[in-house]
mmCIF file of C-alpha atoms and ligand atoms in Angstrom:
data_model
loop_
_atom_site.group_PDB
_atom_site.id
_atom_site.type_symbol
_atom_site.label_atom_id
_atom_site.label_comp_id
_atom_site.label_asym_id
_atom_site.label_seq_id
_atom_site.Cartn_x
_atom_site.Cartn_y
_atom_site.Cartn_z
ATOM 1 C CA UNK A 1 -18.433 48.939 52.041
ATOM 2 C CA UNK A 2 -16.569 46.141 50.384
ATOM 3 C CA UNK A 3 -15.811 46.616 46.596
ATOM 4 C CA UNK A 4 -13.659 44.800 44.041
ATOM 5 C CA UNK A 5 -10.974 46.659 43.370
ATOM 6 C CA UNK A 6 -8.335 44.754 41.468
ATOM 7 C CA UNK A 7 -10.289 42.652 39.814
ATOM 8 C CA UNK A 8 -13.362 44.678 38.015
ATOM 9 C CA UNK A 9 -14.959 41.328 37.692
ATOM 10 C CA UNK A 10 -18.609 43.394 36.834
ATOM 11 C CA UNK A 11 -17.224 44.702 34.291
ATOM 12 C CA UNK A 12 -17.128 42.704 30.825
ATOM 13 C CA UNK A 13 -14.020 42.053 29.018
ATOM 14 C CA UNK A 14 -13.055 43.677 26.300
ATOM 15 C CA UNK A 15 -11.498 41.742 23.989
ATOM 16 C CA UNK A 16 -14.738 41.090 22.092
ATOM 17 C CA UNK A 17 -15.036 44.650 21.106
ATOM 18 C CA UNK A 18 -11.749 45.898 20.789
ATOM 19 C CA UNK A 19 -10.649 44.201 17.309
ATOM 20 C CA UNK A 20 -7.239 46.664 17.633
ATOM 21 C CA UNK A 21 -4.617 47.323 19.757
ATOM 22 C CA UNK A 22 -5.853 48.617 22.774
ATOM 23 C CA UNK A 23 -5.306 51.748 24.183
ATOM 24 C CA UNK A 24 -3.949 51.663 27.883
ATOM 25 C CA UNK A 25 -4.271 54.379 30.554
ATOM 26 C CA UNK A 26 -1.774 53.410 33.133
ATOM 27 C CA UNK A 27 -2.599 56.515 36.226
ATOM 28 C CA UNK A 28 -0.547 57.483 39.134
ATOM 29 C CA UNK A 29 0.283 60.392 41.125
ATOM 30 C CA UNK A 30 3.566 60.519 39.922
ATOM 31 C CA UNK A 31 6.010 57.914 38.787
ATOM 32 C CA UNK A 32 4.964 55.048 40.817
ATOM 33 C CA UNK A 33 3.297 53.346 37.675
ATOM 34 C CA UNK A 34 5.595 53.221 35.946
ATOM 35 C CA UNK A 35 6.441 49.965 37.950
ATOM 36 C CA UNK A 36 3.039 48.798 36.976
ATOM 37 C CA UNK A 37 3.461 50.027 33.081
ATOM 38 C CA UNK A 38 6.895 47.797 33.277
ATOM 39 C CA UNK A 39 4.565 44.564 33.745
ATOM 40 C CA UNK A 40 1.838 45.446 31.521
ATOM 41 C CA UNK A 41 3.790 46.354 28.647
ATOM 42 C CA UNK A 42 5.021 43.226 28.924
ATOM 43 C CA UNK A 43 2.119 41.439 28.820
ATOM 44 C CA UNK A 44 0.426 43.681 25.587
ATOM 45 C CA UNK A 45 3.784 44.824 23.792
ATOM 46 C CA UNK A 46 1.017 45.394 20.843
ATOM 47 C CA UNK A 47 -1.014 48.250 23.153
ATOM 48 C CA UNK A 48 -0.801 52.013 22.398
ATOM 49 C CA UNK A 49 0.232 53.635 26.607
ATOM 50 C CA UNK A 50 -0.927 56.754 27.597
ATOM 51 C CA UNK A 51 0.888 56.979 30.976
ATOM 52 C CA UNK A 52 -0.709 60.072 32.925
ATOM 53 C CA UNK A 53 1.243 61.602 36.155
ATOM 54 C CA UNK A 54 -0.957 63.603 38.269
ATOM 55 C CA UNK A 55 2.557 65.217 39.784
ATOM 56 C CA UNK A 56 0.549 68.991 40.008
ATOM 57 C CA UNK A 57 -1.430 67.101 43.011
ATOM 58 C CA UNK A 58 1.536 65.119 44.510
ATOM 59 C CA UNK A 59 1.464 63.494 46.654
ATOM 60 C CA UNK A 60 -1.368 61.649 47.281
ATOM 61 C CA UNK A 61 -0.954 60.173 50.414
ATOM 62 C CA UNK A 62 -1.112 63.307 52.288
ATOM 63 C CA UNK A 63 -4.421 64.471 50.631
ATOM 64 C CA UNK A 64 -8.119 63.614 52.942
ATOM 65 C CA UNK A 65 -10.553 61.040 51.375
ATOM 66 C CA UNK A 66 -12.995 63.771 49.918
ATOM 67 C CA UNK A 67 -10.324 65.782 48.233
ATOM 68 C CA UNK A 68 -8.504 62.985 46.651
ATOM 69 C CA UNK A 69 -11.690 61.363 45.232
ATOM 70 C CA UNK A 70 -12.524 64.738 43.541
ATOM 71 C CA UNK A 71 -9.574 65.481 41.990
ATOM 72 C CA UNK A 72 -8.896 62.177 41.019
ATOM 73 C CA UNK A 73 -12.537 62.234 39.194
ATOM 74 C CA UNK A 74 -11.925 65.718 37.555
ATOM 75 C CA UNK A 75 -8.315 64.608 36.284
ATOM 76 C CA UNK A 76 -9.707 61.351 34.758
ATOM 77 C CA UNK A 77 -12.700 63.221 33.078
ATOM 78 C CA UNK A 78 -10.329 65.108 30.863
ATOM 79 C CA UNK A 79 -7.369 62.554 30.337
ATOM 80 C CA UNK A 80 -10.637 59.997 29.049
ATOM 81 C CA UNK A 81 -12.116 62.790 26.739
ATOM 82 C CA UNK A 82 -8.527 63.380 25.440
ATOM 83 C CA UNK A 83 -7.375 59.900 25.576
ATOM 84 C CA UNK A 84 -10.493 57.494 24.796
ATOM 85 C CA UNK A 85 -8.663 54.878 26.195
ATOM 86 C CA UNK A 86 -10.005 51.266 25.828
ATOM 87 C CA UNK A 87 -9.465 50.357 29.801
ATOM 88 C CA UNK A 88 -7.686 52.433 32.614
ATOM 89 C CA UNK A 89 -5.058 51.030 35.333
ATOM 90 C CA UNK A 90 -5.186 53.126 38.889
ATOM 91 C CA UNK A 91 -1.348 52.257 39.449
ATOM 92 C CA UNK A 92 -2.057 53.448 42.881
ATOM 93 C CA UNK A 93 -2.819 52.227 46.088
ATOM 94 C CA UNK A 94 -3.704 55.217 47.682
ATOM 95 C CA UNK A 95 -6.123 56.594 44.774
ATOM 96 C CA UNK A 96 -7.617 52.589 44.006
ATOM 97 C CA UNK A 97 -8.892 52.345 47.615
ATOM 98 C CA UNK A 98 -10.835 55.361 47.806
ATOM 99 C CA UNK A 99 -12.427 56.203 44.350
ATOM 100 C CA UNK A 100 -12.724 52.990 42.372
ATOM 101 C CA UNK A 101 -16.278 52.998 43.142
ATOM 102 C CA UNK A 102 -16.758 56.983 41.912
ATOM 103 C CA UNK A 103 -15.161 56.260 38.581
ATOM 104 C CA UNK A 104 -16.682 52.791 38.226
ATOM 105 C CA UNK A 105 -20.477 54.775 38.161
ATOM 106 C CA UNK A 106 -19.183 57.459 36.041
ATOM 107 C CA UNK A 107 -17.289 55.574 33.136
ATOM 108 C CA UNK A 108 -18.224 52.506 30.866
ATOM 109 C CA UNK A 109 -14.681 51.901 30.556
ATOM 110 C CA UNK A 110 -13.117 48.715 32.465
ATOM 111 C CA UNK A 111 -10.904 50.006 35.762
ATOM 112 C CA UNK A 112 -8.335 48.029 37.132
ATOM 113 C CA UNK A 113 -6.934 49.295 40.373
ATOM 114 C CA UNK A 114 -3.936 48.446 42.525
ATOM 115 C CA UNK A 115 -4.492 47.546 46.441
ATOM 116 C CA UNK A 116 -2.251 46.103 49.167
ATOM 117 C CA UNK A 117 -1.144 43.049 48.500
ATOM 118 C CA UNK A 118 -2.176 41.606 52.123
ATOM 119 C CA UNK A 119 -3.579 38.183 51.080
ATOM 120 C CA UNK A 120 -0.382 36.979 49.115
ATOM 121 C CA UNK A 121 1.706 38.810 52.212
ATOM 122 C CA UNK A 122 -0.489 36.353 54.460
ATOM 123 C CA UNK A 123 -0.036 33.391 52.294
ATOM 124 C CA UNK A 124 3.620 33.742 51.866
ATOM 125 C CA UNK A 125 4.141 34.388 55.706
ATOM 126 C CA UNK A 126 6.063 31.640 57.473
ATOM 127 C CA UNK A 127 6.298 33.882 61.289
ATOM 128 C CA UNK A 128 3.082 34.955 60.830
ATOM 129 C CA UNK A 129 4.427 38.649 60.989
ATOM 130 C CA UNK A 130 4.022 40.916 58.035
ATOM 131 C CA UNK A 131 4.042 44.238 57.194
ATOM 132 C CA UNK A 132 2.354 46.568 54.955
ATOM 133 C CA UNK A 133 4.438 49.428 53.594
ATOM 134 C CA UNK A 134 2.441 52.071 52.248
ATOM 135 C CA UNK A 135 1.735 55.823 52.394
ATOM 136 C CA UNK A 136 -0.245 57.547 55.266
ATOM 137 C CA UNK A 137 -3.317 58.041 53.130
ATOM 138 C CA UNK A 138 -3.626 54.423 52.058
ATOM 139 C CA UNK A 139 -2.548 53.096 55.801
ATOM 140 C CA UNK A 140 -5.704 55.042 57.181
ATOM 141 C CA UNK A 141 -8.304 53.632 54.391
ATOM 142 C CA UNK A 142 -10.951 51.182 56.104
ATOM 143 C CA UNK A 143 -10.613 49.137 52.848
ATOM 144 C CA UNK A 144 -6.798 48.546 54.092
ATOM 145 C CA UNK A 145 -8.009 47.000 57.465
ATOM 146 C CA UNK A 146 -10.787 44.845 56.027
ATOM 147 C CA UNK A 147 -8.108 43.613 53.496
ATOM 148 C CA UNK A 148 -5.894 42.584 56.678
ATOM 149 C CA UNK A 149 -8.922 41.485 59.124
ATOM 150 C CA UNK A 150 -10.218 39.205 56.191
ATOM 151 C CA UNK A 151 -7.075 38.058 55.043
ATOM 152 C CA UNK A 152 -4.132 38.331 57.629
ATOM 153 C CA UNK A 153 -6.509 38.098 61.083
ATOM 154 C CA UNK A 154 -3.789 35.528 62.065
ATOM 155 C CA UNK A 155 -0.618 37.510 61.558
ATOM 156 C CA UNK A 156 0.724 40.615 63.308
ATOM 157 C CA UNK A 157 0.312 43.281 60.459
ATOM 158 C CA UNK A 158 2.823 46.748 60.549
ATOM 159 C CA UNK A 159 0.858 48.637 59.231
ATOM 160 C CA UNK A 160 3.714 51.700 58.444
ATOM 161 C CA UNK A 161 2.183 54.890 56.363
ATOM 162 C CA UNK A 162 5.561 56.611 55.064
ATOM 163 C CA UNK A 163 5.473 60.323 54.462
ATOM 164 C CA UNK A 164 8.674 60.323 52.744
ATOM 165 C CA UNK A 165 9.487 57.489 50.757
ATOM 166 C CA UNK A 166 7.155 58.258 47.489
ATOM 167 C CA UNK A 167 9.255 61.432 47.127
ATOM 168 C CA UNK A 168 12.611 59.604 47.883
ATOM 169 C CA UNK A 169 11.399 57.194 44.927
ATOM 170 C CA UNK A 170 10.994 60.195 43.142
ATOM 171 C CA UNK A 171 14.288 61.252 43.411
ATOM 172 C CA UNK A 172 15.832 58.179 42.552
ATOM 173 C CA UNK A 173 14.729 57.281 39.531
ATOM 174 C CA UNK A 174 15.162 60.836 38.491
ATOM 175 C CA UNK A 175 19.202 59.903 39.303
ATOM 176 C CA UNK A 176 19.071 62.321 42.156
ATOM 177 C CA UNK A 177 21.091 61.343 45.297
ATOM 178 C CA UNK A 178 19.178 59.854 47.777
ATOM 179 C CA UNK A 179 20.530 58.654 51.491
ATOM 180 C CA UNK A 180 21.078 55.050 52.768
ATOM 181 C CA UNK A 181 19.985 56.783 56.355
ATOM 182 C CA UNK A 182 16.738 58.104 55.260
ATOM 183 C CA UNK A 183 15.236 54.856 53.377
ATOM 184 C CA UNK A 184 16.241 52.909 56.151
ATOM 185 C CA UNK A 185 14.740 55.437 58.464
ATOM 186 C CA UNK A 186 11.412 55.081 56.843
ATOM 187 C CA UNK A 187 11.113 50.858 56.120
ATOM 188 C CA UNK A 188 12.723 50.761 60.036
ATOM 189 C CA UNK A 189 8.960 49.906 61.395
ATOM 190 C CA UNK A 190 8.037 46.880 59.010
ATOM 191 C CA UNK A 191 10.713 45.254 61.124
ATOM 192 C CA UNK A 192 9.200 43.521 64.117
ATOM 193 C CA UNK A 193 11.020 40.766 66.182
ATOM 194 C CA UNK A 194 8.936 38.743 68.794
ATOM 195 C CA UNK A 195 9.966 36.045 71.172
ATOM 196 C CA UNK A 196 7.453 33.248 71.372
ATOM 197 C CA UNK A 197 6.392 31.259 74.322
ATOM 198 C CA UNK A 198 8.765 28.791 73.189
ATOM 199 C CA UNK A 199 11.688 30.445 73.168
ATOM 200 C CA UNK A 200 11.851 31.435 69.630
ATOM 201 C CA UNK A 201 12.262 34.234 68.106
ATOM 202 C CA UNK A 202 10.126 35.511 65.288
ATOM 203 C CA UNK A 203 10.476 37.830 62.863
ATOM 204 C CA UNK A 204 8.600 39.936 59.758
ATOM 205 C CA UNK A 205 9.704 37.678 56.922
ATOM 206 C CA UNK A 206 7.189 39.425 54.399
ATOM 207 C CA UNK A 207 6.002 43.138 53.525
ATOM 208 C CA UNK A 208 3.986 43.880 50.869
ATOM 209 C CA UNK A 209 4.890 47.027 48.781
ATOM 210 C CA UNK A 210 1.694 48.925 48.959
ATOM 211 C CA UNK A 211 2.831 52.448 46.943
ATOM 212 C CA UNK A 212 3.903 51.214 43.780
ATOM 213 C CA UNK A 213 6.704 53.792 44.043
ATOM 214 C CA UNK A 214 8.317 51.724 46.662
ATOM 215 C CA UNK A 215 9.660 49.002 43.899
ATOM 216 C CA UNK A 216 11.150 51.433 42.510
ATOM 217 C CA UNK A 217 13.709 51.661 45.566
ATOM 218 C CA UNK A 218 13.424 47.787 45.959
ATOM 219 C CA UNK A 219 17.059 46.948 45.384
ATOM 220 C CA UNK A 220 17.698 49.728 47.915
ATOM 221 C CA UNK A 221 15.478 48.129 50.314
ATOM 222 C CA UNK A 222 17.047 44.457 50.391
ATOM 223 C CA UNK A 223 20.269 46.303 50.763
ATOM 224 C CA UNK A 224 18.973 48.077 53.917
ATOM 225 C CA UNK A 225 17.073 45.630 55.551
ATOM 226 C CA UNK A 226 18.034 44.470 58.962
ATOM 227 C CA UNK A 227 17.476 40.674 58.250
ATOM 228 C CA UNK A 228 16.059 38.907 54.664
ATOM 229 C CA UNK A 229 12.741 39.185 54.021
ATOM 230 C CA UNK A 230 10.843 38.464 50.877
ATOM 231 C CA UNK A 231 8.888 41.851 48.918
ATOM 232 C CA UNK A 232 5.718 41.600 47.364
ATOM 233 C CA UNK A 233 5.240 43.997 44.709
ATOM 234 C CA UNK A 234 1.026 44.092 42.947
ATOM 235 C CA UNK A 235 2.430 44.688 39.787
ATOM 236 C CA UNK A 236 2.662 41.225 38.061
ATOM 237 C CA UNK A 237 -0.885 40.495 39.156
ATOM 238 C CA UNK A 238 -2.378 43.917 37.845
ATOM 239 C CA UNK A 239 -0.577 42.755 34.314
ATOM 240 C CA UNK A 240 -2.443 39.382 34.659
ATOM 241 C CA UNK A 241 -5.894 41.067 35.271
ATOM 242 C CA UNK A 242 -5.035 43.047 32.003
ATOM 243 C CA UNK A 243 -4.578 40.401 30.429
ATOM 244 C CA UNK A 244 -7.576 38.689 31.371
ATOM 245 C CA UNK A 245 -9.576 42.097 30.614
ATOM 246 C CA UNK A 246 -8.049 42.632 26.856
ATOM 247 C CA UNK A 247 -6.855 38.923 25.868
ATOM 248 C CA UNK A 248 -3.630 38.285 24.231
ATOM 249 C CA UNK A 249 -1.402 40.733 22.990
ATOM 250 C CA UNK A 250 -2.142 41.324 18.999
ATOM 251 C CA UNK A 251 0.554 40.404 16.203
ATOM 252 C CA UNK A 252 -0.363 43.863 14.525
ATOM 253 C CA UNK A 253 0.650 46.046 17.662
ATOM 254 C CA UNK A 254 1.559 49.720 17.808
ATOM 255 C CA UNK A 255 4.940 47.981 18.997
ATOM 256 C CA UNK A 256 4.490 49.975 22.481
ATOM 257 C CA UNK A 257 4.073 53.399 21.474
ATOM 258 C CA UNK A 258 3.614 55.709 24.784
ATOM 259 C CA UNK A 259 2.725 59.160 25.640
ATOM 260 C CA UNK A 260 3.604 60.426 29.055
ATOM 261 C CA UNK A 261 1.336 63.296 30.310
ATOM 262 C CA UNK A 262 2.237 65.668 33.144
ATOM 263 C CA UNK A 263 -0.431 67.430 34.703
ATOM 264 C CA UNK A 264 1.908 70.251 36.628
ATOM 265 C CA UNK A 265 3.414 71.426 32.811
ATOM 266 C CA UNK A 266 6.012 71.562 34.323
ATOM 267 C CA UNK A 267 9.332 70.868 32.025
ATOM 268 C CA UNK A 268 9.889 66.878 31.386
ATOM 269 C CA UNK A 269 13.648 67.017 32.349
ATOM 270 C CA UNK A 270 16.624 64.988 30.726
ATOM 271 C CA UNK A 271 16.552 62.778 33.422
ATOM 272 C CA UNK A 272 13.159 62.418 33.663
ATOM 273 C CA UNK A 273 12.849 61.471 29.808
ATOM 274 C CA UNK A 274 15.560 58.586 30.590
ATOM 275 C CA UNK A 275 14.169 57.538 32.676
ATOM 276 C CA UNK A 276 11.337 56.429 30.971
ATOM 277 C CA UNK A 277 13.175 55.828 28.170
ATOM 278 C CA UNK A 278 15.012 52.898 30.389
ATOM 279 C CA UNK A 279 11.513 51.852 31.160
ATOM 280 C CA UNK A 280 9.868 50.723 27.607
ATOM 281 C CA UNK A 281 8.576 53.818 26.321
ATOM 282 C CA UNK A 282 10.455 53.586 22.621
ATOM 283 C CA UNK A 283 9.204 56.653 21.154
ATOM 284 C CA UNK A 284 8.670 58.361 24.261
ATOM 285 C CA UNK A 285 6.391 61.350 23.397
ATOM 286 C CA UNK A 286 6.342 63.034 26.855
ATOM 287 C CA UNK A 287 4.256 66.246 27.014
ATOM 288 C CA UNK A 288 3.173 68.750 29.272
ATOM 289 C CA UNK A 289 -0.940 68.927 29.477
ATOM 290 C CA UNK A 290 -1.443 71.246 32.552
ATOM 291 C CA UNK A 291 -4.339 69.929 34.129
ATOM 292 C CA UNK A 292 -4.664 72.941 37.506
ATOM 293 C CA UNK A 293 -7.838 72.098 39.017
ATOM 294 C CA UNK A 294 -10.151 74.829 40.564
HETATM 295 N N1 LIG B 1 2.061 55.714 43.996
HETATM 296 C C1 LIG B 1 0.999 55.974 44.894
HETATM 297 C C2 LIG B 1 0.456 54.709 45.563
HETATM 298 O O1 LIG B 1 0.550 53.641 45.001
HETATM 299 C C3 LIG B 1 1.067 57.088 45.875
HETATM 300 C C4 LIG B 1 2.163 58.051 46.029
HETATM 301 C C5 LIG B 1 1.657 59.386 46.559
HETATM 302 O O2 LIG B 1 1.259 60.199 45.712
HETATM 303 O O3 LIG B 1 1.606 59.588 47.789
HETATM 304 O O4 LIG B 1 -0.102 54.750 46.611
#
């Protein structure tokens, strides 16, 4: 089945009902969004943020279809009874392309979710070779290969589901060590040369960041890679739907109040509340809601 997913064109704006700030529900598995946050904030420095990690259930690349798509409905019915938040951003590839749909039906709220970034990957592409960087759950989605047989049938797609490198983002932007050996390890398959009929060599000169944890370790990335190539991260497009979705940003703002929930409870550490200090949150109230499921 083919659904919109980043653009929630059904749905109607909201800008003609919502005569306040908005209230923004920015949702990943863990960290990942805040990447996305970063660009939306920027766009509507006037909204109220509610950024909600599901970390209890991370992470969710290694969860099956059935068991992600319930637990990613049961986790949004609560934060949206707590919350009542005026539109809700999936900052997640691996959640958007499996239970868009599901929350679409159940809520009257606008969605806007986050999805491989093949098209622009394709469009950018001068060797025709790409690759999509993303984590095993989204790599094995049918929506992922109808993304790259409608929009990249021409190029040779990687298509490389990391196990590790959500968790290594994890670590980094909590300021934890995290080895040169091991990113490299897991971006090492994007990298494909060829040797045309020609005589030429051609190589991947694109990959789109399909976790949005991976821009958090983008720097680290360019560092590592083998030869240049250029990164593609959603997040700057998600902002623009936003945008589109809310209209402008408001002169009478909450000035970018945001609340960070946890669902695990467990302790926001110093690092941790630095972090998204660094990131925008001014006021950062971060709070433990334990949201166990079953
Ligand atoms: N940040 C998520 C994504 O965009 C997934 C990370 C995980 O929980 O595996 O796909």
């Amino acid at each position: 089945m083919r659904y919109d997913l980043l653009a929630g064109a059904a749905q109607p704006a909201v800008s003609s009902i919502v005569m306040r700030p908005p209230c923004i529900l920015v949702f990943d598995s863990g960290v990942g969004g805040l990447t996305v946050h970063e660009e939306i904030a920027r766009a509507r420095p006037d909204a109220r943020f509610v950024y909600a990690a599901d970390d209890a259930a991370f992470p969710y690349g290694a969860l099956g279809e059935d068991a992600l798509r319930g637990r990613v409905m049961a986790v949004m019915e609560r934060l949206i009874a707590r919350f009542s938040p005026d539109l809700v951003v999936v900052a997640c590839n691996t959640a958007s392309t499996i239970v868009l749909p599901a929350l679409r039906a159940r809520f009257a709220i606008p969605f806007v979710g986050t999805v491989p970034a093949v098209k622009a990957a394709a469009a950018a592409s001068a060797s025709r070779i790409i690759a999509v960087l993303a984590t095993p759950g989204t790599v094995a989605r049918d929506y992922t290969r109808e993304l790259i047989n409608s929009f990249a049938s021409d190029c040779e797609v990687a298509l490389v589901g990391s196990t590790r490198l959500a968790s290594l983002a994890e670590a980094h932007l909590r300021g934890e060590p995290v080895d040169d050996a091991a990113i490299a390890a897991e971006i090492a398959p994007c990298f494909i040369e060829r040797r045309r009929g020609d005589g030429r060599v051609a190589r991947t000169d694109v990959i789109s960041l399909s976790c949005t944890h991976y821009p958090l370790l983008r720097a680290r990335f360019e560092a590592l890679a083998p030869w240049p190539v250029r990164f593609i991260d959603p997040a700057p497009a998600i902002a623009r739907r936003v945008g589109q979705l809310l209209g402008p940003a408001m002169s009478h703002g909450a000035g970018g109040t945001a609340h960070a929930v946890f669902t695990s409870g467990r302790g926001v550490t110093q690092r941790l509340r630095a972090a998204f200090s660094a990131r925008g949150f001014s006021g950062l109230e971060a709070q433990e809601e334990a949201l166990a499921l079953n």
